[in-house]
PDB file of C-alpha atoms in Angstrom:
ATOM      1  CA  UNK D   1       0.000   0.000   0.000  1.00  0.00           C
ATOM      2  CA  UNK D   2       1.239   3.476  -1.111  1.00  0.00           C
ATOM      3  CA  UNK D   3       1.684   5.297   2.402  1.00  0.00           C
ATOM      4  CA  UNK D   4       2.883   8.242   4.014  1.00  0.00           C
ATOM      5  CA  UNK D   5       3.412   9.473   7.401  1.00  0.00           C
ATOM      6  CA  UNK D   6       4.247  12.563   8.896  1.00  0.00           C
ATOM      7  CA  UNK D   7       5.452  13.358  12.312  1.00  0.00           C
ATOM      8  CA  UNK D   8       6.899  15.828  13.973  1.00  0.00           C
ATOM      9  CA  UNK D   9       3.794  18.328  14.352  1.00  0.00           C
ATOM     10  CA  UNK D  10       4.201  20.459  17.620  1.00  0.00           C
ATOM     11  CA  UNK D  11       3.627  23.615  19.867  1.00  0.00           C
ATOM     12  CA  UNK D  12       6.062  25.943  19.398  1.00  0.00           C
ATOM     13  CA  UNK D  13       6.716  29.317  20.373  1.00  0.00           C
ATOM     14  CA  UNK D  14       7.123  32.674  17.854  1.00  0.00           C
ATOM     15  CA  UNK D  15      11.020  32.711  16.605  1.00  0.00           C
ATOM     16  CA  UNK D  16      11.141  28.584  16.913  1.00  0.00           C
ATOM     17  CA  UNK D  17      11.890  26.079  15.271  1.00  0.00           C
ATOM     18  CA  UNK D  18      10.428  22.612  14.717  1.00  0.00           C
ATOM     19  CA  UNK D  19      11.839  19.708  11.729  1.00  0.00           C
ATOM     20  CA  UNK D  20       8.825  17.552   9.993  1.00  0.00           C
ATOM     21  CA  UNK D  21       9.581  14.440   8.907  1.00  0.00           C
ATOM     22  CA  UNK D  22       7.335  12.326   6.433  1.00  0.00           C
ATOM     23  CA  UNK D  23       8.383   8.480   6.037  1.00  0.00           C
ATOM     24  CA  UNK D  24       7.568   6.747   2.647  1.00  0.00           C
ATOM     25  CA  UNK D  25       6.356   3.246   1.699  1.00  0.00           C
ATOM     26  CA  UNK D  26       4.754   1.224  -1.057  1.00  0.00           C
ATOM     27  CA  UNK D  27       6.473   2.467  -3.767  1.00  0.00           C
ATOM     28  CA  UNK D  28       9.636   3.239  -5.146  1.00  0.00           C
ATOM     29  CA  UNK D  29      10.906   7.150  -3.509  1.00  0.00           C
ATOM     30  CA  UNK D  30      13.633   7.908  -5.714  1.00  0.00           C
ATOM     31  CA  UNK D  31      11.191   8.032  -8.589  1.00  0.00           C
ATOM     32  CA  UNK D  32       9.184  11.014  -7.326  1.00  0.00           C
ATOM     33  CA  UNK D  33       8.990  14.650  -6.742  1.00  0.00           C
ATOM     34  CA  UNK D  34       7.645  15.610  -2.913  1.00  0.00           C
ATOM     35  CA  UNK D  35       5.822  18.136  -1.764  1.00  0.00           C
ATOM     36  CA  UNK D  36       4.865  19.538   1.696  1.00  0.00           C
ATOM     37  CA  UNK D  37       1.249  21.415   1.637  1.00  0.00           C
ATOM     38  CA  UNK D  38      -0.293  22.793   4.534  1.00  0.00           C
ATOM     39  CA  UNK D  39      -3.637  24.397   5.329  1.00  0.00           C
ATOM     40  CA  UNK D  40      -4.049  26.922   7.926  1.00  0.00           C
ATOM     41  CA  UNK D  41      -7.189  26.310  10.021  1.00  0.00           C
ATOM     42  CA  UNK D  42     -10.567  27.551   8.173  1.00  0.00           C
ATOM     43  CA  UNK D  43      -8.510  28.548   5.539  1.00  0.00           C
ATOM     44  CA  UNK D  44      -7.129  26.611   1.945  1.00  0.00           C
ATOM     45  CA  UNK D  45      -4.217  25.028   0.816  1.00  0.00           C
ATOM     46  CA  UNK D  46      -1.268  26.558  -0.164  1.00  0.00           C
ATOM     47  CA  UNK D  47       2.058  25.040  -1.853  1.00  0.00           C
ATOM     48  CA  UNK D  48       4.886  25.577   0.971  1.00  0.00           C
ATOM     49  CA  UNK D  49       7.668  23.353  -0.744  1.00  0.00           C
ATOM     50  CA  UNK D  50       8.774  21.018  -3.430  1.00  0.00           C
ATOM     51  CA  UNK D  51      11.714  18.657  -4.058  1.00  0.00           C
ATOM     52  CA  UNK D  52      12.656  16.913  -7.300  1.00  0.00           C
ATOM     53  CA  UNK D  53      13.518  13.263  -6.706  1.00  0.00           C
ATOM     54  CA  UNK D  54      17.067  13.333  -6.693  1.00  0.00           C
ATOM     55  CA  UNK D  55      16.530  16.390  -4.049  1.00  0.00           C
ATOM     56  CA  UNK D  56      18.816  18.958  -6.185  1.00  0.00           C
ATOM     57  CA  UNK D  57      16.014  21.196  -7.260  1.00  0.00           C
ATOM     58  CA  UNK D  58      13.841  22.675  -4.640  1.00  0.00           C
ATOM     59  CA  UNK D  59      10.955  25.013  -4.470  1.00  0.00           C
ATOM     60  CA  UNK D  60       9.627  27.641  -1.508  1.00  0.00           C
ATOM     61  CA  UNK D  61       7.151  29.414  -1.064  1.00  0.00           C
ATOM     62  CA  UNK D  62       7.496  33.291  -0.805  1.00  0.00           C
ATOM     63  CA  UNK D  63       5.845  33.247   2.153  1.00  0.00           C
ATOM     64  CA  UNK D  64       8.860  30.454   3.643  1.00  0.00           C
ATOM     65  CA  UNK D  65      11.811  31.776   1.322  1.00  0.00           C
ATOM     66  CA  UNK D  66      14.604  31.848   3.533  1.00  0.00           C
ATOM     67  CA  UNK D  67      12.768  30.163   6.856  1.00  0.00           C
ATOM     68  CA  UNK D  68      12.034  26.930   5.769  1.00  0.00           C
ATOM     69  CA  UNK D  69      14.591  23.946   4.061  1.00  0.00           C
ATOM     70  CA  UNK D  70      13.324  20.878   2.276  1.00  0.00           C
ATOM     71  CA  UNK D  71      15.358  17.360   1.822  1.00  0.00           C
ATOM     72  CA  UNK D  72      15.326  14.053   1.088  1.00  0.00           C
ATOM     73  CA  UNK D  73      16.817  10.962   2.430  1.00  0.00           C
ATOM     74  CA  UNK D  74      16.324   8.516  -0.976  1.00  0.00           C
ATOM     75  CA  UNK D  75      18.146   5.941   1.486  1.00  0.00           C
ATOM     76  CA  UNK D  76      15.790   6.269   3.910  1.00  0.00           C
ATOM     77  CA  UNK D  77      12.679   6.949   2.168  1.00  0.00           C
ATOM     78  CA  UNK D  78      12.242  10.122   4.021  1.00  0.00           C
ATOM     79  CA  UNK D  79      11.632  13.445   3.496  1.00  0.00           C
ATOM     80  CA  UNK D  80      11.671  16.495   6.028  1.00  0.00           C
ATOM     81  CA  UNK D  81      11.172  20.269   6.207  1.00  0.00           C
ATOM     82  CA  UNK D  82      13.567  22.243   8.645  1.00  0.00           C
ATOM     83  CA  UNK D  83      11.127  25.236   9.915  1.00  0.00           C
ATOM     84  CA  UNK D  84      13.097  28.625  11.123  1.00  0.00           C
ATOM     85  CA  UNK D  85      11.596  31.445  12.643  1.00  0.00           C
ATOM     86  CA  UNK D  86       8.140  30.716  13.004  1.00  0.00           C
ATOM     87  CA  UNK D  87       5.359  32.521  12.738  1.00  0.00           C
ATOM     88  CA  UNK D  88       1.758  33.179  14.302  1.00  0.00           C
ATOM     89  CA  UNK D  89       0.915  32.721  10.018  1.00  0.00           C
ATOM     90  CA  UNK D  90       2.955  29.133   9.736  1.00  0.00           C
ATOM     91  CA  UNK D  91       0.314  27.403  11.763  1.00  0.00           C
ATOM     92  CA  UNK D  92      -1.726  25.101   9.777  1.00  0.00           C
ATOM     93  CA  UNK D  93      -1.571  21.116   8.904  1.00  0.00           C
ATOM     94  CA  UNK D  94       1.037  20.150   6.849  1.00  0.00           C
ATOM     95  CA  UNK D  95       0.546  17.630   4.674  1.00  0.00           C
ATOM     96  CA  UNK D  96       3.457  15.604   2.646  1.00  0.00           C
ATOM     97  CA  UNK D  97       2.581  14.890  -0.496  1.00  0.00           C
ATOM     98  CA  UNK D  98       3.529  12.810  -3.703  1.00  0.00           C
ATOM     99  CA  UNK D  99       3.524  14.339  -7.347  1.00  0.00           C
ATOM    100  CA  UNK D 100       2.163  12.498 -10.235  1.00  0.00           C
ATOM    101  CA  UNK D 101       3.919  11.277 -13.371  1.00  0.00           C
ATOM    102  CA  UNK D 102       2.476  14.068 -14.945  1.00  0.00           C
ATOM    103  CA  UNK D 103       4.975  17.564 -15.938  1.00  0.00           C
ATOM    104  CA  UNK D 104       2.072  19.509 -14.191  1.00  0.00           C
ATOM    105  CA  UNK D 105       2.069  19.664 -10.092  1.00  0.00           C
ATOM    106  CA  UNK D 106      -0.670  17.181  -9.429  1.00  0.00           C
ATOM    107  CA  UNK D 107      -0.585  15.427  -6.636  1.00  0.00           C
ATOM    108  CA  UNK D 108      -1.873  11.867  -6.178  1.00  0.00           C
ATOM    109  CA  UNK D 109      -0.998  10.432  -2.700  1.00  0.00           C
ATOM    110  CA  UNK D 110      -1.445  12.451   0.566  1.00  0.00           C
ATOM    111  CA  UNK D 111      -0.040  11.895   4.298  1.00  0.00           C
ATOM    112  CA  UNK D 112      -2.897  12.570   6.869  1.00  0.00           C
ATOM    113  CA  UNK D 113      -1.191  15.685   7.831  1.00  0.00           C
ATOM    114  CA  UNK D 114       0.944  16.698  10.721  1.00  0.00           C
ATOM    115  CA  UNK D 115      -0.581  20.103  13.087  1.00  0.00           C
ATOM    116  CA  UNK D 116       2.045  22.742  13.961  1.00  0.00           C
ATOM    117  CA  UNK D 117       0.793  25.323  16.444  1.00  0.00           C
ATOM    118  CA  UNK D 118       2.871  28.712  17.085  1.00  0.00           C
ATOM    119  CA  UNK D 119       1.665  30.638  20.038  1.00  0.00           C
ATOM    120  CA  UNK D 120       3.149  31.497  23.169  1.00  0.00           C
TER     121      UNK D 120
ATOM    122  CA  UNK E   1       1.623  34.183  -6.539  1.00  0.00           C
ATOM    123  CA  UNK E   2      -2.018  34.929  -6.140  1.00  0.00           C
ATOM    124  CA  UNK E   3      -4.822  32.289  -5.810  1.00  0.00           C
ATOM    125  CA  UNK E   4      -6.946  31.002  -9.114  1.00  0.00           C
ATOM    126  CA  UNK E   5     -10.426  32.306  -8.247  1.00  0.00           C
ATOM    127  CA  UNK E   6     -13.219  29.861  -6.970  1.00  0.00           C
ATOM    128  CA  UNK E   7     -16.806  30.702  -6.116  1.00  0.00           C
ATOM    129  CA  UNK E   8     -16.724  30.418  -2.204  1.00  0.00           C
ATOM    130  CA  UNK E   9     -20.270  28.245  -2.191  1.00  0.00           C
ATOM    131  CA  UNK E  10     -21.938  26.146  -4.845  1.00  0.00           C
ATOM    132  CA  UNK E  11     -25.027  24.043  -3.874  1.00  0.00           C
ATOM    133  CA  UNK E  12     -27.021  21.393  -5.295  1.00  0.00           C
ATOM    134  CA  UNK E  13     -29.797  18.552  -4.966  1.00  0.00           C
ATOM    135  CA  UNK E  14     -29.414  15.158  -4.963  1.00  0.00           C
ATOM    136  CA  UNK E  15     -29.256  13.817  -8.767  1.00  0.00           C
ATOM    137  CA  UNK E  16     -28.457  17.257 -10.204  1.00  0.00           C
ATOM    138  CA  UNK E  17     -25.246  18.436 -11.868  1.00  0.00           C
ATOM    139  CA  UNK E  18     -23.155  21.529 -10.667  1.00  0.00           C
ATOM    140  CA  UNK E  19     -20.449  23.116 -12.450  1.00  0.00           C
ATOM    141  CA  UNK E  20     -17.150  24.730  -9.951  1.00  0.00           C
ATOM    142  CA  UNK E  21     -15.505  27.677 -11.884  1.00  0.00           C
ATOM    143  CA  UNK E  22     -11.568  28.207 -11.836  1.00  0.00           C
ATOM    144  CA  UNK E  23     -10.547  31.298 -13.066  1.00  0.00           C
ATOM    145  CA  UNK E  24      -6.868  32.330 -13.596  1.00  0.00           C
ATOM    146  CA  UNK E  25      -4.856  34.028 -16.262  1.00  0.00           C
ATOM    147  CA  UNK E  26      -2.600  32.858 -19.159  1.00  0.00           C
ATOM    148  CA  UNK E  27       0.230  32.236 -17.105  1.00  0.00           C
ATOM    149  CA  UNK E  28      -1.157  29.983 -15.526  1.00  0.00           C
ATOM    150  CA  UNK E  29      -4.943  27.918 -16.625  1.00  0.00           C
ATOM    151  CA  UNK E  30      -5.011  29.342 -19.763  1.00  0.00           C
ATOM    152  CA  UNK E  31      -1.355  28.840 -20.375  1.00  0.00           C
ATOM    153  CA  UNK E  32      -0.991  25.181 -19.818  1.00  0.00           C
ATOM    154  CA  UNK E  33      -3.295  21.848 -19.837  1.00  0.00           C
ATOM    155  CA  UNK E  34      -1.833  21.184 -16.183  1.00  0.00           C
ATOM    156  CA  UNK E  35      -4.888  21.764 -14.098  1.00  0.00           C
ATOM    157  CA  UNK E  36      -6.028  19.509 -11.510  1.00  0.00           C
ATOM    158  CA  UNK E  37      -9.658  19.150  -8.712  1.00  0.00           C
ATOM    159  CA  UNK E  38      -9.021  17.588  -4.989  1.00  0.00           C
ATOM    160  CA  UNK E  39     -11.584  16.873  -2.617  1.00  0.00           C
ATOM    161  CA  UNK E  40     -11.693  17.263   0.913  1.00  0.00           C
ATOM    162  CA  UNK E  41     -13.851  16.508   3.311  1.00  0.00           C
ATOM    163  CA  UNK E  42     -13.926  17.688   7.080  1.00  0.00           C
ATOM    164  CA  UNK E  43     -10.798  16.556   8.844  1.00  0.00           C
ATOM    165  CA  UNK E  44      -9.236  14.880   5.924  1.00  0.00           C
ATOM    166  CA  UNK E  45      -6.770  15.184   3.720  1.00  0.00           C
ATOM    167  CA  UNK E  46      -7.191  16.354  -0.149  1.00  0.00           C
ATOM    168  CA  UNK E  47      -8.193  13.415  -2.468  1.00  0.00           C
ATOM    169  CA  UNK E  48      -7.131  13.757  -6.443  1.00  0.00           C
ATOM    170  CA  UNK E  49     -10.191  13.612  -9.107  1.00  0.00           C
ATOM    171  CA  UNK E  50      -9.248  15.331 -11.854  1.00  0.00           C
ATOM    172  CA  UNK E  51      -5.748  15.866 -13.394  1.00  0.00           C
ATOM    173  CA  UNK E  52      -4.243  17.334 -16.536  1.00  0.00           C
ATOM    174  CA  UNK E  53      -7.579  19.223 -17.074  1.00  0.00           C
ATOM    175  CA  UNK E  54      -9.742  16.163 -18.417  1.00  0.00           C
ATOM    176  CA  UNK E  55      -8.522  13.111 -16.795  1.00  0.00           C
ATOM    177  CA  UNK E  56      -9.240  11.061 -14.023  1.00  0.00           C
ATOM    178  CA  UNK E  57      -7.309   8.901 -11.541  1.00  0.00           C
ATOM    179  CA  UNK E  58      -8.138   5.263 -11.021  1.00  0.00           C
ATOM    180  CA  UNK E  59     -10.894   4.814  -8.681  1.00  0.00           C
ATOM    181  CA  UNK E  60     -12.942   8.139  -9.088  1.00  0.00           C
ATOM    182  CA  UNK E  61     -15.819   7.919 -10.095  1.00  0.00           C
ATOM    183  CA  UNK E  62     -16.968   9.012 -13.920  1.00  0.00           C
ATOM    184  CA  UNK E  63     -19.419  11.197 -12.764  1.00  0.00           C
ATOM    185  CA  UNK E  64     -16.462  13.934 -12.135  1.00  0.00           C
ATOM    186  CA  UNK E  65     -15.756  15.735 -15.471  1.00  0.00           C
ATOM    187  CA  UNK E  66     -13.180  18.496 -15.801  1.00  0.00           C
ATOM    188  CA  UNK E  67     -12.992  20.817 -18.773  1.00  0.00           C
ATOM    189  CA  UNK E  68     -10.999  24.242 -19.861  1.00  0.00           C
ATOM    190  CA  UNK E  69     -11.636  27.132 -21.714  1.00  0.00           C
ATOM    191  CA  UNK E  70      -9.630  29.868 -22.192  1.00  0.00           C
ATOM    192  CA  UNK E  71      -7.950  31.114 -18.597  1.00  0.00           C
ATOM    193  CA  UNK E  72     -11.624  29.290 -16.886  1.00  0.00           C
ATOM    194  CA  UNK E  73     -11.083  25.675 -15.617  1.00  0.00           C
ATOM    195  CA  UNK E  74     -14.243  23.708 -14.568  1.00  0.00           C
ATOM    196  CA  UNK E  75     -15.160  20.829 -12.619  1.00  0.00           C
ATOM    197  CA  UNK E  76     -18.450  19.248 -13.352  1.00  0.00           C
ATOM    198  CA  UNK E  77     -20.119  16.447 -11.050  1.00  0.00           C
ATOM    199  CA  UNK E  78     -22.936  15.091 -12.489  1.00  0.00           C
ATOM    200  CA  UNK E  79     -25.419  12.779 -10.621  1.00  0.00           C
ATOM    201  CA  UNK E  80     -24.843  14.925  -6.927  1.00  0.00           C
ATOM    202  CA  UNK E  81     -25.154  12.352  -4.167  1.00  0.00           C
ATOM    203  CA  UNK E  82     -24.856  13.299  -0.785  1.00  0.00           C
ATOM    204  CA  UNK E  83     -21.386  12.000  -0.425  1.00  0.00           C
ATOM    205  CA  UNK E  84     -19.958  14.587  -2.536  1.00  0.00           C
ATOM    206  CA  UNK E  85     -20.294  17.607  -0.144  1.00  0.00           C
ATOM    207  CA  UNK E  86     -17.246  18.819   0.593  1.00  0.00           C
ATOM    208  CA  UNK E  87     -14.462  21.073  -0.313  1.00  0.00           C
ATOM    209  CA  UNK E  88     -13.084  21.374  -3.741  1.00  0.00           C
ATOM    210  CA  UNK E  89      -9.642  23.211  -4.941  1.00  0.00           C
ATOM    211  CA  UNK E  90      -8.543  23.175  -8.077  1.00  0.00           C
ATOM    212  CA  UNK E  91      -4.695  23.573  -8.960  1.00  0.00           C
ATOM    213  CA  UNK E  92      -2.696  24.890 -12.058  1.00  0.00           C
ATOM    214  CA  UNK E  93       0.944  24.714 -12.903  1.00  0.00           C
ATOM    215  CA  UNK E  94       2.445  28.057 -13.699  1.00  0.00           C
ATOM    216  CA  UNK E  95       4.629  29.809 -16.034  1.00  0.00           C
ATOM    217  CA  UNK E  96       7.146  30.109 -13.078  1.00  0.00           C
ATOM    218  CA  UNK E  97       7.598  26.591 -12.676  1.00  0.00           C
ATOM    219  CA  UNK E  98       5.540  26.168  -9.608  1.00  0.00           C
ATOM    220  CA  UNK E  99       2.023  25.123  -9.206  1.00  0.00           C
ATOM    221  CA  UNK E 100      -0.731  27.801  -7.288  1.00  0.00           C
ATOM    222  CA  UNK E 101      -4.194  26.688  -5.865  1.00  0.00           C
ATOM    223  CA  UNK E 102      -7.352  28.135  -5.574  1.00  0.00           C
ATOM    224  CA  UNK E 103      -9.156  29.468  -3.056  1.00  0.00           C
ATOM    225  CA  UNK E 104     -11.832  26.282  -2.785  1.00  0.00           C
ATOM    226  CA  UNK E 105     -15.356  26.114  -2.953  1.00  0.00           C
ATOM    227  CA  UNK E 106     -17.835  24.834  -0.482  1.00  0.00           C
ATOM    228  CA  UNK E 107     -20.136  21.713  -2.042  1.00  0.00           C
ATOM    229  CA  UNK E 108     -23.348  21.826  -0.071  1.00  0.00           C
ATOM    230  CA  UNK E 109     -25.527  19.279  -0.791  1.00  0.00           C
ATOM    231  CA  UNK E 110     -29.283  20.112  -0.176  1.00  0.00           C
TER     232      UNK E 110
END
């Protein structure tokens, strides 16, 4: 079964910093690009970052540039986000997230999500 | 990059068809047949139904359509059954490489 899992969902305080990881299974990693998704409570989804599958091409949001850091453990079948400098604005579910086949970003297989929560 | 454009609320009765709008700009729907639908129910994560404008993943069912014209994408679902009340977002790749959602639309089932 095509699966992934997320962890690594926390409180954290403005100015923190919290790593998500997302394990893999079911089918083959290195063949993929990843994504991590997230959805801010009430509100839509929104792209946060992408990785090509031999992790040398990566993608951030504006709204991340800078804060955030995607990468991939092909060995492992693992991929992570390193979040910097957190916001009130970061908090939402992230979801990881496998891309299609397809040249377009479609996505075909989603994690169940992860919550991170910034607040004092 | 801003949001494609959604209605916020469509609504229909059981057996009817409803039609969600996607509205972006040549850069992005109208520039590329890379447009994809995900529903999402309460609590749950997105689900894929429609990808590369037109087609469908294994397992959905053929009453979800998707069409394009011009910078508009649509998603039809024909057949409404209570089961299909939920969110919808629909997704384009862009002419900057990256891919940009839209706002989502409420499905309320009457």
């Amino acid at each position: 079964e095509v699966q992934l899992v997320e962890s690594g969902g926390d409180l954290v305080q403005p100015g923190g910093s919290l790593r998500l990881s997302c394990a893999a299974s079911g089918f083959t990693f290195s063949s993929y690009s990843m994504h991590w998704v997230r959805q801010a409570p009430g509100k839509g989804l929104e792209y946060v970052s992408a990785i090509n599958p031999n992790g040398d091409i990566t993608y951030y949001a504006n709204s991340v540039k800078g804060r955030f850091t995607i990468s991939r453990d092909n060995s492992k079948n693992t991929l992570s986000l390193q979040m910097g400098s957190l916001r009130p604005e970061d908090m939402a579910v992230y979801y990881c997230a496998r891309d299609t086949a397809s040249p377009g970003w479609d996505i075909d297989v989603w994690g169940k999500g992860t919550t991170v929560t910034v607040s004092s | 990059q801003s949001a494609l454009t959604q209605p916020a609320s469509v609504s229909g009765s059981p057996g009817q068809s409803i039609t969600i709008s996607c509205t972006g700009t040549s850069s992005d729907v109208g520039g590329y047949n890379y447009v994809s639908w995900y529903q999402q129910h309460p609590g749950k994560a997105p689900k894929l139904m429609i990808y590369d404008v037109t087609n469908r993943p294994s397992g959905v069912s053929d009453r979800f359509s998707g069409s394009k014209s011009g910078n508009t994408a649509s998603l039809t679902i024909s057949g409404l059954q209570a089961e299909d009340e939920a969110d919808y977002y629909c997704s384009s790749y862009t002419s900057r490489s990256i891919g940009v959602f839209g706002g989502g639309t409420k499905l309320t089932v009457l």
